[in-house]
Amino acid sequence: MKVLPLIAGLVLAVLSPAAAAEWQIAQWDQTVHYRLTFNAAEATQAALRLTAVNEYEVFLNGDSVGSDGDWTTVEELAVELQGGANHLAVRVENWGQSNGSGLIVEVVAGDQAWLSTTSGLQEVWRWSGDPQQGTDWLTADMSEVPGWTTVQRGWLERPRLSGWDDSLGAEVIAGYPGGVDVGGEGLSLRTVEGENLALSQSANRPEVFDGQAESVWTIEPDELNSFARVDLGIQRLLGEVRVFTAGENAEEFAANTLQGYAVEVSNDGFQWREVGAIRGIADFAQTAVAFEPIFGRFLRVVATELDPLRRARVADIQVTGQGVAPAGTFTSAPLELGLPGQRKIYDRFRWTGQRPAGTALSMQFRTSNDGVSWSDWSPETGTPEADLQVPEPRDLLQYRVNFSTDFEDVGPRLESLIIAFAEQTPASAARVRVEPNKGVVGRETEFIYHLAVEFDEGDLGVERIRIAMPSLAEVTEIVPPPGMEVARTTVSGDALELVWADLWRQSGQLQLRFRARLLTNQFAFSTRLFSPEEAISLDAEEDTASDPETGAPYSYSVRAFDAIGPILDHVRTNPPVFTPNGDNINDHTIVEFVLSRISVPQEIDVDIFDLGGRLVRQLDTGALRGGQYVRPPAEGDPALSPGFWDGRDDDGTLVVPGLYLVRVRAQLDQGDKTALCSVAVVY
């Protein structure tokens, strides 16, 4: 039975061919390949029972033997095993419908059984999230192939399974490409349950933390309380230890087993706490000690009971934990947004989900026309809603979600992603370059800016252009395209905007000369072209052609090779006197300042004090990078300025008239940078 998945994307609204539409994504597909090689004593018939969330195809010794798309039913397949090595392969596609992640498998032949498990040592389940070309992956030895790793614990709702008696103890196993789980309520970091946290970590007896059955720790009868210790590198949330006895059959396991051991945990390697123990061991091949989850960096297994006449031989020790992985990344398939083979422009995105304190979720995007040649990934954006800045128009869009957490027990989650786009575009192509491409931070430089625009029939045309600026620019020359005239020019601390007297609809080039100061180590003169339809705009691409005279590639970026001047400068209030009496006339001030040489956004403190030194108001500036933060133009919203103050204290009460001190402080690795100014409040 095959159950088709719901569509992964949905057009929420389309106003007209020229208007922006929205595409919603609320489920995420993921394909994982699994492999197990196991040995049968002889050729024989066997029963293969399995299910997987959501759809699978299973292969035995290179041949497809079954498939299914209903994870709630366990299928039983009659298969033929060959004597010696048998190769089991399963391709699983998870549709992201909150049903879980992973698969569960039993292969039973007489008194022999092979199960899905996270703790195999000689017959190991492995997985890969990479696309598998051809058929080699069905039978090849994957133990040394890059991109293939051991499975960890998966999850599904076992009570909903039919046809599964669970008598053999098979585990739900899973692999999580990118460290991300698509099977829950949204997209989230994978669990670490079932993952061997000690594998190949620094240890006093590395032979038992290497995942290999052949390397053995031998304990003499008189070596009571000897131990194997591992350093996990960082504190982890630990919950279970597994110990594997060396040997190949029941007799060897019985001869080589430990009689008892204790598990101890430490955070400094000196003070140890016993968290669990086992004595009088009767399961000779493999034992496990589970304990209440505890944070620890160091763990050791202490031999507390030994046979007085025989050596004990330990093949491997595994340490598993709980919680979520520290980081993960999900990369989508290419998206056509319901319009295959059609160019589109990508306006904005917004996402819903959860981002608890101490966690991070950021988005990146890229575009392509053919699915082969892709643009670079856009810079990471951590805000839940932002402009989509990618080369456009393009047929295909792809996104990447980056997750991280500082905690073992909590992580961020993406529940939905909405992309605003349009089929029609202001222009068919727009490319930008500037010169020079090198400068000095803090020094005024004259730039020459070139914007080449191409139009096709049906394009909406360009009404205005917005160019990102590193600081307040002084425009010295405008050379418009033939037949075009600039109606208005607006300069702000971070942009230059040009409005055309008539709609620009003929291919041509705009050239500007202006003077501005570079305030970060690198700056891109990104440009957005707006159509008469306000919701539809086009991000210009970087012109990467080569200069015919020098052969050097063009660019729309400038990089710094030196820096001069202070990091924090030009701190003042504008206006220095204001009257917050509610008449919308001079009822606020802007704390203006210039930040230089800060390329990574930093928290900047803007604090207002009365003359007695009491903190009256702490402005919410957010994280800022180098730039000139000044009062916006008349048509701008002053409340969006990081230095906006409306004359109210932190409780929302208007302050009393008088003189107030303003402190702007940048807390940097090289020390605090602080500047003061004053402002007067009158009524």
XYZ file of N, CA and C in Angstrom, residues 3 22 30 96 101 112 117 174 209 217 258-259 323 364 412 444 492 527 533 540 566 586 589 605 617 623 673 679:
84
model
N 0.927 5.330 0.368
C 0.199 6.526 0.790
C 0.971 7.740 0.305
N 2.656 34.230 -2.123
C 3.348 33.636 -0.981
C 3.283 32.123 -1.087
N 13.148 14.182 3.483
C 14.531 13.784 3.725
C 14.680 12.315 3.328
N 8.172 14.156 6.568
C 8.035 15.227 7.542
C 6.622 15.476 7.996
N 11.012 9.337 12.897
C 12.144 9.199 11.982
C 12.780 7.833 12.190
N 18.431 -18.156 14.049
C 19.256 -16.970 13.825
C 18.355 -15.753 13.613
N 19.587 -2.266 15.363
C 20.127 -1.954 16.683
C 21.155 -0.849 16.567
N 17.946 5.221 13.226
C 17.796 6.358 12.322
C 19.147 6.974 12.027
N 37.605 2.178 22.895
C 36.749 3.293 22.496
C 36.889 3.575 20.999
N 40.900 -4.834 25.409
C 41.496 -4.507 26.715
C 41.493 -5.788 27.544
N 33.684 -9.781 32.024
C 33.817 -9.214 33.362
C 32.730 -9.801 34.253
N 32.994 -9.876 35.543
C 31.972 -10.324 36.486
C 31.124 -9.152 36.991
N 19.268 14.213 25.109
C 19.189 15.599 24.676
C 19.331 15.725 23.176
N 19.549 30.898 5.123
C 20.342 31.304 3.969
C 19.621 30.854 2.703
N 16.261 24.954 19.023
C 15.279 25.723 18.255
C 14.454 24.801 17.356
N 37.499 58.894 3.802
C 36.556 59.179 2.736
C 37.172 58.798 1.394
N 20.649 58.808 3.125
C 20.563 58.504 4.556
C 21.877 57.878 4.995
N 22.011 46.589 -4.361
C 21.083 47.511 -5.011
C 19.750 46.823 -5.239
N 4.676 48.604 -8.731
C 4.023 47.767 -7.718
C 4.986 47.680 -6.541
N 19.734 43.569 -7.626
C 20.734 43.519 -8.687
C 21.838 42.535 -8.333
N 38.931 56.648 15.127
C 38.393 55.940 16.297
C 37.307 54.938 15.910
N 8.860 68.093 17.186
C 10.094 68.074 17.974
C 9.912 67.271 19.270
N 14.224 62.737 20.088
C 15.581 63.011 19.622
C 16.200 61.712 19.123
N 25.494 49.701 23.702
C 24.665 50.271 24.767
C 24.475 51.769 24.531
N 16.946 55.501 31.145
C 16.460 54.735 29.992
C 17.632 54.026 29.317
N 21.822 44.434 17.796
C 23.228 44.243 17.434
C 23.549 45.082 16.202
N 34.684 50.927 24.348
C 34.808 52.234 23.716
C 33.570 53.036 24.108
N 21.584 65.923 26.318
C 20.334 66.281 25.665
C 19.452 66.965 26.708
